[in-house]
């Protein structure tokens, strides 16, 4: 259990690391430490490591051997993540694929995205595409599930990449706002001093929602094209949501031209 606690503790440290942008636990280092912990656990179960309180007879039970083999299989699976592969069954635990030593991307799954609402909207007008507003979080489990299990589906990936301008806003980003950009929220009355606080306040005041993930499809005036969606593990349903947003956007443009 001590080995398992170390692995879980690393997960919580990783959340803090990402929120504060420390950069001490990128994906490769996180997975590497997990593999070391897993190898240590396997060695202990095989009887290669002993602690003072353990039995002195040196016998290793068959259940221990079985669990050790499973742990080695887990280590091998985690090792695949070091090559950049998506770990579907563990997507909620490691840092996202772009939080990596080898990546200069700052967006999920290699998408092009903006982390500023204003810059993203300006670019959407320039390229004449609707906006996919992604309220997300570094410690958001369901956000990682969506990015690594739904967004990568061929039909969904193409729509996000080709037909939308993606704006990902992290509501738990702890980076401080410049002093001249800090303010007191008209919605909550709280003083907003961080980037995450700004986007959290924006989501709550503008869309009356505070859960993540939260996806809002917008036109160039910032108006909703459809009712927003939250966590949607059904890839077909999510794809249909994106297609309807594009259709509504095109209808608006055709009406404006008449």
PDB file of C-alpha atoms in Angstrom:
ATOM      1  CA  UNK A   1       0.000   0.000   0.000  1.00  0.00           C
ATOM      2  CA  UNK A   2       2.925   2.317   0.595  1.00  0.00           C
ATOM      3  CA  UNK A   3       3.996   1.958  -3.038  1.00  0.00           C
ATOM      4  CA  UNK A   4       0.432   2.700  -4.192  1.00  0.00           C
ATOM      5  CA  UNK A   5       0.263   5.769  -1.963  1.00  0.00           C
ATOM      6  CA  UNK A   6       3.474   7.079  -3.517  1.00  0.00           C
ATOM      7  CA  UNK A   7       1.955   6.703  -6.989  1.00  0.00           C
ATOM      8  CA  UNK A   8      -1.240   8.499  -6.004  1.00  0.00           C
ATOM      9  CA  UNK A   9       0.669  11.238  -4.179  1.00  0.00           C
ATOM     10  CA  UNK A  10       2.591  11.882  -7.393  1.00  0.00           C
ATOM     11  CA  UNK A  11      -0.728  12.460  -9.174  1.00  0.00           C
ATOM     12  CA  UNK A  12      -1.727  15.224  -6.742  1.00  0.00           C
ATOM     13  CA  UNK A  13       1.729  16.801  -6.981  1.00  0.00           C
ATOM     14  CA  UNK A  14       1.372  16.723 -10.765  1.00  0.00           C
ATOM     15  CA  UNK A  15      -1.912  18.661 -10.584  1.00  0.00           C
ATOM     16  CA  UNK A  16      -0.234  21.405  -8.552  1.00  0.00           C
ATOM     17  CA  UNK A  17       2.781  21.405 -10.867  1.00  0.00           C
ATOM     18  CA  UNK A  18       0.600  22.015 -13.928  1.00  0.00           C
ATOM     19  CA  UNK A  19      -1.631  24.611 -12.274  1.00  0.00           C
ATOM     20  CA  UNK A  20       1.378  26.686 -11.207  1.00  0.00           C
ATOM     21  CA  UNK A  21       3.343  25.985 -14.427  1.00  0.00           C
ATOM     22  CA  UNK A  22       6.404  24.792 -12.500  1.00  0.00           C
ATOM     23  CA  UNK A  23       7.345  22.290 -15.205  1.00  0.00           C
ATOM     24  CA  UNK A  24       8.974  19.810 -12.788  1.00  0.00           C
ATOM     25  CA  UNK A  25       6.762  16.854 -13.681  1.00  0.00           C
ATOM     26  CA  UNK A  26       6.247  16.693 -17.436  1.00  0.00           C
ATOM     27  CA  UNK A  27       4.584  13.568 -18.752  1.00  0.00           C
ATOM     28  CA  UNK A  28       7.801  11.591 -19.349  1.00  0.00           C
ATOM     29  CA  UNK A  29       9.190  12.210 -15.853  1.00  0.00           C
ATOM     30  CA  UNK A  30       5.816  11.420 -14.264  1.00  0.00           C
ATOM     31  CA  UNK A  31       5.529   8.128 -16.140  1.00  0.00           C
ATOM     32  CA  UNK A  32       9.175   7.298 -15.468  1.00  0.00           C
ATOM     33  CA  UNK A  33       8.697   7.705 -11.699  1.00  0.00           C
ATOM     34  CA  UNK A  34       5.544   5.591 -11.880  1.00  0.00           C
ATOM     35  CA  UNK A  35       7.535   2.857 -13.621  1.00  0.00           C
ATOM     36  CA  UNK A  36      10.221   2.987 -10.909  1.00  0.00           C
ATOM     37  CA  UNK A  37       7.533   2.734  -8.212  1.00  0.00           C
ATOM     38  CA  UNK A  38       5.948  -0.176 -10.082  1.00  0.00           C
ATOM     39  CA  UNK A  39       9.284  -2.000 -10.409  1.00  0.00           C
ATOM     40  CA  UNK A  40       9.900  -1.443  -6.702  1.00  0.00           C
ATOM     41  CA  UNK A  41       6.504  -2.909  -5.863  1.00  0.00           C
ATOM     42  CA  UNK A  42       7.113  -5.913  -8.121  1.00  0.00           C
ATOM     43  CA  UNK A  43      10.538  -6.489  -6.540  1.00  0.00           C
ATOM     44  CA  UNK A  44       8.954  -6.368  -3.090  1.00  0.00           C
ATOM     45  CA  UNK A  45       6.230  -8.844  -4.054  1.00  0.00           C
ATOM     46  CA  UNK A  46       8.847 -11.193  -5.528  1.00  0.00           C
ATOM     47  CA  UNK A  47      10.722 -11.037  -2.223  1.00  0.00           C
ATOM     48  CA  UNK A  48      13.738  -9.205  -3.617  1.00  0.00           C
ATOM     49  CA  UNK A  49      13.196  -6.300  -1.205  1.00  0.00           C
ATOM     50  CA  UNK A  50      12.549  -6.818   2.491  1.00  0.00           C
ATOM     51  CA  UNK A  51      11.589  -4.421   5.266  1.00  0.00           C
ATOM     52  CA  UNK A  52      12.225  -4.897   9.010  1.00  0.00           C
ATOM     53  CA  UNK A  53       8.622  -5.846   9.832  1.00  0.00           C
ATOM     54  CA  UNK A  54       8.369  -8.522   7.100  1.00  0.00           C
ATOM     55  CA  UNK A  55       8.357 -12.253   7.733  1.00  0.00           C
ATOM     56  CA  UNK A  56      11.815 -13.815   8.111  1.00  0.00           C
ATOM     57  CA  UNK A  57      10.989 -17.138   6.430  1.00  0.00           C
ATOM     58  CA  UNK A  58      11.665 -15.671   2.979  1.00  0.00           C
ATOM     59  CA  UNK A  59       8.791 -17.512   1.335  1.00  0.00           C
ATOM     60  CA  UNK A  60       6.874 -15.785  -1.448  1.00  0.00           C
ATOM     61  CA  UNK A  61       3.222 -16.788  -1.867  1.00  0.00           C
ATOM     62  CA  UNK A  62       1.641 -17.567  -5.198  1.00  0.00           C
ATOM     63  CA  UNK A  63      -0.832 -14.652  -4.854  1.00  0.00           C
ATOM     64  CA  UNK A  64       2.135 -12.304  -4.376  1.00  0.00           C
ATOM     65  CA  UNK A  65       3.789 -13.666  -7.505  1.00  0.00           C
ATOM     66  CA  UNK A  66       0.541 -13.254  -9.451  1.00  0.00           C
ATOM     67  CA  UNK A  67       0.139  -9.646  -8.354  1.00  0.00           C
ATOM     68  CA  UNK A  68       3.796  -8.957  -9.137  1.00  0.00           C
ATOM     69  CA  UNK A  69       3.310 -10.221 -12.686  1.00  0.00           C
ATOM     70  CA  UNK A  70       0.286  -7.935 -13.079  1.00  0.00           C
ATOM     71  CA  UNK A  71       2.331  -5.003 -11.781  1.00  0.00           C
ATOM     72  CA  UNK A  72       5.049  -5.740 -14.353  1.00  0.00           C
ATOM     73  CA  UNK A  73       2.379  -5.750 -17.050  1.00  0.00           C
ATOM     74  CA  UNK A  74       1.218  -2.361 -15.764  1.00  0.00           C
ATOM     75  CA  UNK A  75       4.792  -1.050 -15.909  1.00  0.00           C
ATOM     76  CA  UNK A  76       5.085  -2.222 -19.510  1.00  0.00           C
ATOM     77  CA  UNK A  77       1.823  -0.475 -20.402  1.00  0.00           C
ATOM     78  CA  UNK A  78       2.946   2.765 -18.748  1.00  0.00           C
ATOM     79  CA  UNK A  79       6.208   2.537 -20.676  1.00  0.00           C
ATOM     80  CA  UNK A  80       4.275   2.934 -23.930  1.00  0.00           C
ATOM     81  CA  UNK A  81       3.411   6.453 -22.833  1.00  0.00           C
ATOM     82  CA  UNK A  82       7.087   7.409 -22.953  1.00  0.00           C
ATOM     83  CA  UNK A  83       6.925   7.067 -26.747  1.00  0.00           C
ATOM     84  CA  UNK A  84       4.091   9.583 -26.958  1.00  0.00           C
ATOM     85  CA  UNK A  85       1.287   7.041 -27.186  1.00  0.00           C
ATOM     86  CA  UNK A  86      -2.030   7.831 -25.525  1.00  0.00           C
ATOM     87  CA  UNK A  87      -2.684   5.661 -22.467  1.00  0.00           C
ATOM     88  CA  UNK A  88      -6.425   5.156 -22.895  1.00  0.00           C
ATOM     89  CA  UNK A  89      -6.963   3.251 -19.650  1.00  0.00           C
ATOM     90  CA  UNK A  90      -4.932   5.722 -17.598  1.00  0.00           C
ATOM     91  CA  UNK A  91      -5.877   8.992 -19.297  1.00  0.00           C
ATOM     92  CA  UNK A  92      -7.183  10.524 -16.049  1.00  0.00           C
ATOM     93  CA  UNK A  93      -3.886  10.118 -14.166  1.00  0.00           C
ATOM     94  CA  UNK A  94      -0.779  11.260 -16.119  1.00  0.00           C
ATOM     95  CA  UNK A  95      -0.271  14.823 -17.341  1.00  0.00           C
ATOM     96  CA  UNK A  96      -1.796  15.420 -20.797  1.00  0.00           C
ATOM     97  CA  UNK A  97       0.304  14.436 -23.805  1.00  0.00           C
ATOM     98  CA  UNK A  98       1.240  18.045 -24.611  1.00  0.00           C
ATOM     99  CA  UNK A  99       2.665  18.643 -21.103  1.00  0.00           C
ATOM    100  CA  UNK A 100       5.848  17.011 -22.298  1.00  0.00           C
ATOM    101  CA  UNK A 101       9.607  17.445 -22.505  1.00  0.00           C
ATOM    102  CA  UNK A 102       9.546  16.827 -26.251  1.00  0.00           C
ATOM    103  CA  UNK A 103       6.565  18.981 -27.206  1.00  0.00           C
ATOM    104  CA  UNK A 104       6.380  22.692 -27.891  1.00  0.00           C
ATOM    105  CA  UNK A 105       2.597  22.490 -28.218  1.00  0.00           C
ATOM    106  CA  UNK A 106       0.412  23.952 -25.496  1.00  0.00           C
ATOM    107  CA  UNK A 107      -2.851  22.414 -26.638  1.00  0.00           C
ATOM    108  CA  UNK A 108      -4.511  19.000 -26.173  1.00  0.00           C
ATOM    109  CA  UNK A 109      -3.682  16.288 -28.712  1.00  0.00           C
ATOM    110  CA  UNK A 110      -1.559  18.607 -30.828  1.00  0.00           C
ATOM    111  CA  UNK A 111      -4.462  20.850 -31.859  1.00  0.00           C
ATOM    112  CA  UNK A 112      -3.867  24.507 -32.582  1.00  0.00           C
ATOM    113  CA  UNK A 113      -5.600  26.509 -29.896  1.00  0.00           C
ATOM    114  CA  UNK A 114      -5.704  29.815 -28.060  1.00  0.00           C
ATOM    115  CA  UNK A 115      -5.608  30.416 -24.314  1.00  0.00           C
ATOM    116  CA  UNK A 116      -6.979  33.934 -24.683  1.00  0.00           C
ATOM    117  CA  UNK A 117     -10.641  34.495 -25.460  1.00  0.00           C
ATOM    118  CA  UNK A 118      -9.978  37.840 -27.124  1.00  0.00           C
ATOM    119  CA  UNK A 119      -7.165  36.575 -29.377  1.00  0.00           C
ATOM    120  CA  UNK A 120      -9.100  33.455 -30.292  1.00  0.00           C
ATOM    121  CA  UNK A 121     -12.198  35.428 -31.268  1.00  0.00           C
ATOM    122  CA  UNK A 122     -10.141  37.826 -33.369  1.00  0.00           C
ATOM    123  CA  UNK A 123      -8.549  34.912 -35.226  1.00  0.00           C
ATOM    124  CA  UNK A 124     -11.935  33.241 -35.770  1.00  0.00           C
ATOM    125  CA  UNK A 125     -13.205  36.358 -37.515  1.00  0.00           C
ATOM    126  CA  UNK A 126     -10.069  36.484 -39.647  1.00  0.00           C
ATOM    127  CA  UNK A 127     -10.397  32.881 -40.885  1.00  0.00           C
ATOM    128  CA  UNK A 128     -14.224  32.943 -40.844  1.00  0.00           C
ATOM    129  CA  UNK A 129     -14.741  29.938 -38.570  1.00  0.00           C
ATOM    130  CA  UNK A 130     -16.961  29.414 -35.533  1.00  0.00           C
ATOM    131  CA  UNK A 131     -15.396  29.125 -32.087  1.00  0.00           C
ATOM    132  CA  UNK A 132     -15.259  26.078 -29.859  1.00  0.00           C
ATOM    133  CA  UNK A 133     -14.852  27.438 -26.351  1.00  0.00           C
ATOM    134  CA  UNK A 134     -13.367  24.798 -24.071  1.00  0.00           C
ATOM    135  CA  UNK A 135     -13.612  25.510 -20.341  1.00  0.00           C
ATOM    136  CA  UNK A 136     -11.189  23.036 -18.858  1.00  0.00           C
ATOM    137  CA  UNK A 137      -8.827  22.495 -15.919  1.00  0.00           C
ATOM    138  CA  UNK A 138      -5.449  20.973 -15.175  1.00  0.00           C
ATOM    139  CA  UNK A 139      -6.949  18.774 -12.471  1.00  0.00           C
ATOM    140  CA  UNK A 140     -10.143  18.005 -14.415  1.00  0.00           C
ATOM    141  CA  UNK A 141     -10.419  14.215 -14.807  1.00  0.00           C
ATOM    142  CA  UNK A 142     -13.293  14.283 -17.286  1.00  0.00           C
ATOM    143  CA  UNK A 143     -11.481  16.876 -19.392  1.00  0.00           C
ATOM    144  CA  UNK A 144      -8.602  14.440 -19.909  1.00  0.00           C
ATOM    145  CA  UNK A 145     -11.074  11.657 -20.744  1.00  0.00           C
ATOM    146  CA  UNK A 146     -12.653  13.819 -23.431  1.00  0.00           C
ATOM    147  CA  UNK A 147      -9.326  14.927 -24.918  1.00  0.00           C
ATOM    148  CA  UNK A 148      -7.767  11.461 -25.008  1.00  0.00           C
ATOM    149  CA  UNK A 149     -10.813   9.286 -25.732  1.00  0.00           C
ATOM    150  CA  UNK A 150     -13.265  11.470 -27.703  1.00  0.00           C
ATOM    151  CA  UNK A 151     -11.362  14.304 -29.368  1.00  0.00           C
ATOM    152  CA  UNK A 152      -8.992  11.825 -31.052  1.00  0.00           C
ATOM    153  CA  UNK A 153     -11.812   9.979 -32.858  1.00  0.00           C
ATOM    154  CA  UNK A 154     -11.425  10.548 -36.636  1.00  0.00           C
ATOM    155  CA  UNK A 155     -14.771  12.310 -37.173  1.00  0.00           C
ATOM    156  CA  UNK A 156     -14.407  14.512 -34.086  1.00  0.00           C
ATOM    157  CA  UNK A 157     -10.729  15.319 -34.589  1.00  0.00           C
ATOM    158  CA  UNK A 158     -11.273  16.535 -38.156  1.00  0.00           C
ATOM    159  CA  UNK A 159     -14.127  18.819 -37.140  1.00  0.00           C
ATOM    160  CA  UNK A 160     -12.181  20.463 -34.318  1.00  0.00           C
ATOM    161  CA  UNK A 161      -9.019  20.783 -36.398  1.00  0.00           C
ATOM    162  CA  UNK A 162     -10.521  21.990 -39.677  1.00  0.00           C
ATOM    163  CA  UNK A 163     -13.824  23.704 -38.911  1.00  0.00           C
ATOM    164  CA  UNK A 164     -13.432  25.416 -35.533  1.00  0.00           C
ATOM    165  CA  UNK A 165     -11.113  27.788 -33.755  1.00  0.00           C
ATOM    166  CA  UNK A 166     -10.365  26.121 -30.416  1.00  0.00           C
ATOM    167  CA  UNK A 167     -10.081  28.319 -27.327  1.00  0.00           C
ATOM    168  CA  UNK A 168      -9.052  26.348 -24.228  1.00  0.00           C
ATOM    169  CA  UNK A 169      -9.440  28.265 -20.968  1.00  0.00           C
ATOM    170  CA  UNK A 170      -8.025  26.677 -17.805  1.00  0.00           C
ATOM    171  CA  UNK A 171     -10.097  27.723 -14.813  1.00  0.00           C
ATOM    172  CA  UNK A 172      -7.525  26.467 -12.282  1.00  0.00           C
ATOM    173  CA  UNK A 173      -4.491  28.198 -13.835  1.00  0.00           C
ATOM    174  CA  UNK A 174      -2.642  29.817 -10.908  1.00  0.00           C
ATOM    175  CA  UNK A 175      -0.570  32.273 -12.944  1.00  0.00           C
ATOM    176  CA  UNK A 176      -1.046  35.785 -11.602  1.00  0.00           C
ATOM    177  CA  UNK A 177      -2.738  38.405 -13.740  1.00  0.00           C
ATOM    178  CA  UNK A 178      -0.821  41.640 -14.336  1.00  0.00           C
ATOM    179  CA  UNK A 179      -1.753  44.112 -11.604  1.00  0.00           C
ATOM    180  CA  UNK A 180      -3.585  46.389 -14.024  1.00  0.00           C
ATOM    181  CA  UNK A 181      -5.793  43.457 -15.141  1.00  0.00           C
ATOM    182  CA  UNK A 182      -6.936  42.393 -11.672  1.00  0.00           C
ATOM    183  CA  UNK A 183     -10.486  43.288 -10.783  1.00  0.00           C
ATOM    184  CA  UNK A 184     -13.428  42.646  -8.505  1.00  0.00           C
ATOM    185  CA  UNK A 185     -16.058  40.435 -10.120  1.00  0.00           C
ATOM    186  CA  UNK A 186     -19.468  41.989 -10.626  1.00  0.00           C
ATOM    187  CA  UNK A 187     -20.884  38.466 -10.526  1.00  0.00           C
ATOM    188  CA  UNK A 188     -19.362  37.046  -7.343  1.00  0.00           C
ATOM    189  CA  UNK A 189     -17.928  40.128  -5.640  1.00  0.00           C
ATOM    190  CA  UNK A 190     -14.577  38.356  -5.308  1.00  0.00           C
ATOM    191  CA  UNK A 191     -11.232  39.838  -6.247  1.00  0.00           C
ATOM    192  CA  UNK A 192      -9.875  38.142  -9.373  1.00  0.00           C
ATOM    193  CA  UNK A 193      -6.078  37.911  -9.322  1.00  0.00           C
ATOM    194  CA  UNK A 194      -5.203  34.798 -11.377  1.00  0.00           C
ATOM    195  CA  UNK A 195      -5.660  33.728 -14.990  1.00  0.00           C
ATOM    196  CA  UNK A 196      -7.755  30.765 -13.880  1.00  0.00           C
ATOM    197  CA  UNK A 197      -9.897  32.978 -11.696  1.00  0.00           C
ATOM    198  CA  UNK A 198     -10.567  35.230 -14.690  1.00  0.00           C
ATOM    199  CA  UNK A 199     -11.771  32.343 -16.863  1.00  0.00           C
ATOM    200  CA  UNK A 200     -13.763  30.781 -14.039  1.00  0.00           C
ATOM    201  CA  UNK A 201     -15.499  34.111 -13.436  1.00  0.00           C
ATOM    202  CA  UNK A 202     -16.059  34.483 -17.190  1.00  0.00           C
ATOM    203  CA  UNK A 203     -17.706  31.064 -17.382  1.00  0.00           C
ATOM    204  CA  UNK A 204     -19.902  31.666 -14.346  1.00  0.00           C
ATOM    205  CA  UNK A 205     -20.968  35.210 -15.216  1.00  0.00           C
ATOM    206  CA  UNK A 206     -21.414  34.710 -18.963  1.00  0.00           C
ATOM    207  CA  UNK A 207     -22.835  31.180 -19.127  1.00  0.00           C
ATOM    208  CA  UNK A 208     -24.080  30.556 -15.573  1.00  0.00           C
ATOM    209  CA  UNK A 209     -22.018  27.374 -15.276  1.00  0.00           C
ATOM    210  CA  UNK A 210     -19.022  26.372 -13.177  1.00  0.00           C
ATOM    211  CA  UNK A 211     -18.362  22.740 -14.136  1.00  0.00           C
ATOM    212  CA  UNK A 212     -15.688  21.412 -16.461  1.00  0.00           C
ATOM    213  CA  UNK A 213     -15.406  20.318 -19.150  1.00  0.00           C
ATOM    214  CA  UNK A 214     -17.878  22.769 -20.632  1.00  0.00           C
ATOM    215  CA  UNK A 215     -18.050  23.287 -24.385  1.00  0.00           C
ATOM    216  CA  UNK A 216     -19.650  26.365 -25.941  1.00  0.00           C
ATOM    217  CA  UNK A 217     -19.938  26.900 -29.701  1.00  0.00           C
ATOM    218  CA  UNK A 218     -19.933  30.601 -30.575  1.00  0.00           C
ATOM    219  CA  UNK A 219     -20.390  32.846 -33.595  1.00  0.00           C
ATOM    220  CA  UNK A 220     -18.235  35.918 -34.235  1.00  0.00           C
ATOM    221  CA  UNK A 221     -20.401  38.079 -31.963  1.00  0.00           C
ATOM    222  CA  UNK A 222     -19.780  35.709 -29.057  1.00  0.00           C
ATOM    223  CA  UNK A 223     -23.345  34.391 -29.108  1.00  0.00           C
ATOM    224  CA  UNK A 224     -24.092  30.719 -28.555  1.00  0.00           C
ATOM    225  CA  UNK A 225     -24.840  28.677 -31.650  1.00  0.00           C
ATOM    226  CA  UNK A 226     -26.311  25.821 -29.604  1.00  0.00           C
ATOM    227  CA  UNK A 227     -26.894  24.908 -25.996  1.00  0.00           C
ATOM    228  CA  UNK A 228     -23.483  24.118 -24.464  1.00  0.00           C
ATOM    229  CA  UNK A 229     -22.416  20.587 -23.619  1.00  0.00           C
ATOM    230  CA  UNK A 230     -20.541  19.151 -20.669  1.00  0.00           C
ATOM    231  CA  UNK A 231     -18.875  15.774 -20.360  1.00  0.00           C
ATOM    232  CA  UNK A 232     -19.982  13.696 -23.376  1.00  0.00           C
ATOM    233  CA  UNK A 233     -18.163  10.326 -23.576  1.00  0.00           C
ATOM    234  CA  UNK A 234     -20.265   9.267 -26.591  1.00  0.00           C
ATOM    235  CA  UNK A 235     -18.091  10.276 -29.564  1.00  0.00           C
ATOM    236  CA  UNK A 236     -21.006  10.120 -32.024  1.00  0.00           C
ATOM    237  CA  UNK A 237     -23.126  12.429 -29.878  1.00  0.00           C
ATOM    238  CA  UNK A 238     -20.230  14.857 -29.542  1.00  0.00           C
ATOM    239  CA  UNK A 239     -19.586  14.752 -33.289  1.00  0.00           C
ATOM    240  CA  UNK A 240     -23.259  15.499 -33.924  1.00  0.00           C
ATOM    241  CA  UNK A 241     -23.001  18.467 -31.549  1.00  0.00           C
ATOM    242  CA  UNK A 242     -20.071  19.887 -33.525  1.00  0.00           C
ATOM    243  CA  UNK A 243     -21.780  19.303 -36.884  1.00  0.00           C
ATOM    244  CA  UNK A 244     -24.932  21.106 -35.748  1.00  0.00           C
ATOM    245  CA  UNK A 245     -22.815  24.047 -34.615  1.00  0.00           C
ATOM    246  CA  UNK A 246     -21.209  24.335 -38.056  1.00  0.00           C
ATOM    247  CA  UNK A 247     -24.583  24.086 -39.756  1.00  0.00           C
ATOM    248  CA  UNK A 248     -26.033  26.837 -37.550  1.00  0.00           C
ATOM    249  CA  UNK A 249     -23.008  29.051 -38.194  1.00  0.00           C
ATOM    250  CA  UNK A 250     -23.375  28.669 -41.971  1.00  0.00           C
ATOM    251  CA  UNK A 251     -27.099  29.430 -41.773  1.00  0.00           C
ATOM    252  CA  UNK A 252     -26.356  32.656 -39.909  1.00  0.00           C
ATOM    253  CA  UNK A 253     -23.836  33.700 -42.549  1.00  0.00           C
ATOM    254  CA  UNK A 254     -26.249  32.987 -45.384  1.00  0.00           C
ATOM    255  CA  UNK A 255     -28.961  35.071 -43.684  1.00  0.00           C
ATOM    256  CA  UNK A 256     -26.503  37.925 -43.153  1.00  0.00           C
ATOM    257  CA  UNK A 257     -25.663  37.982 -46.842  1.00  0.00           C
ATOM    258  CA  UNK A 258     -29.292  38.329 -47.925  1.00  0.00           C
TER     259      UNK A 258
END
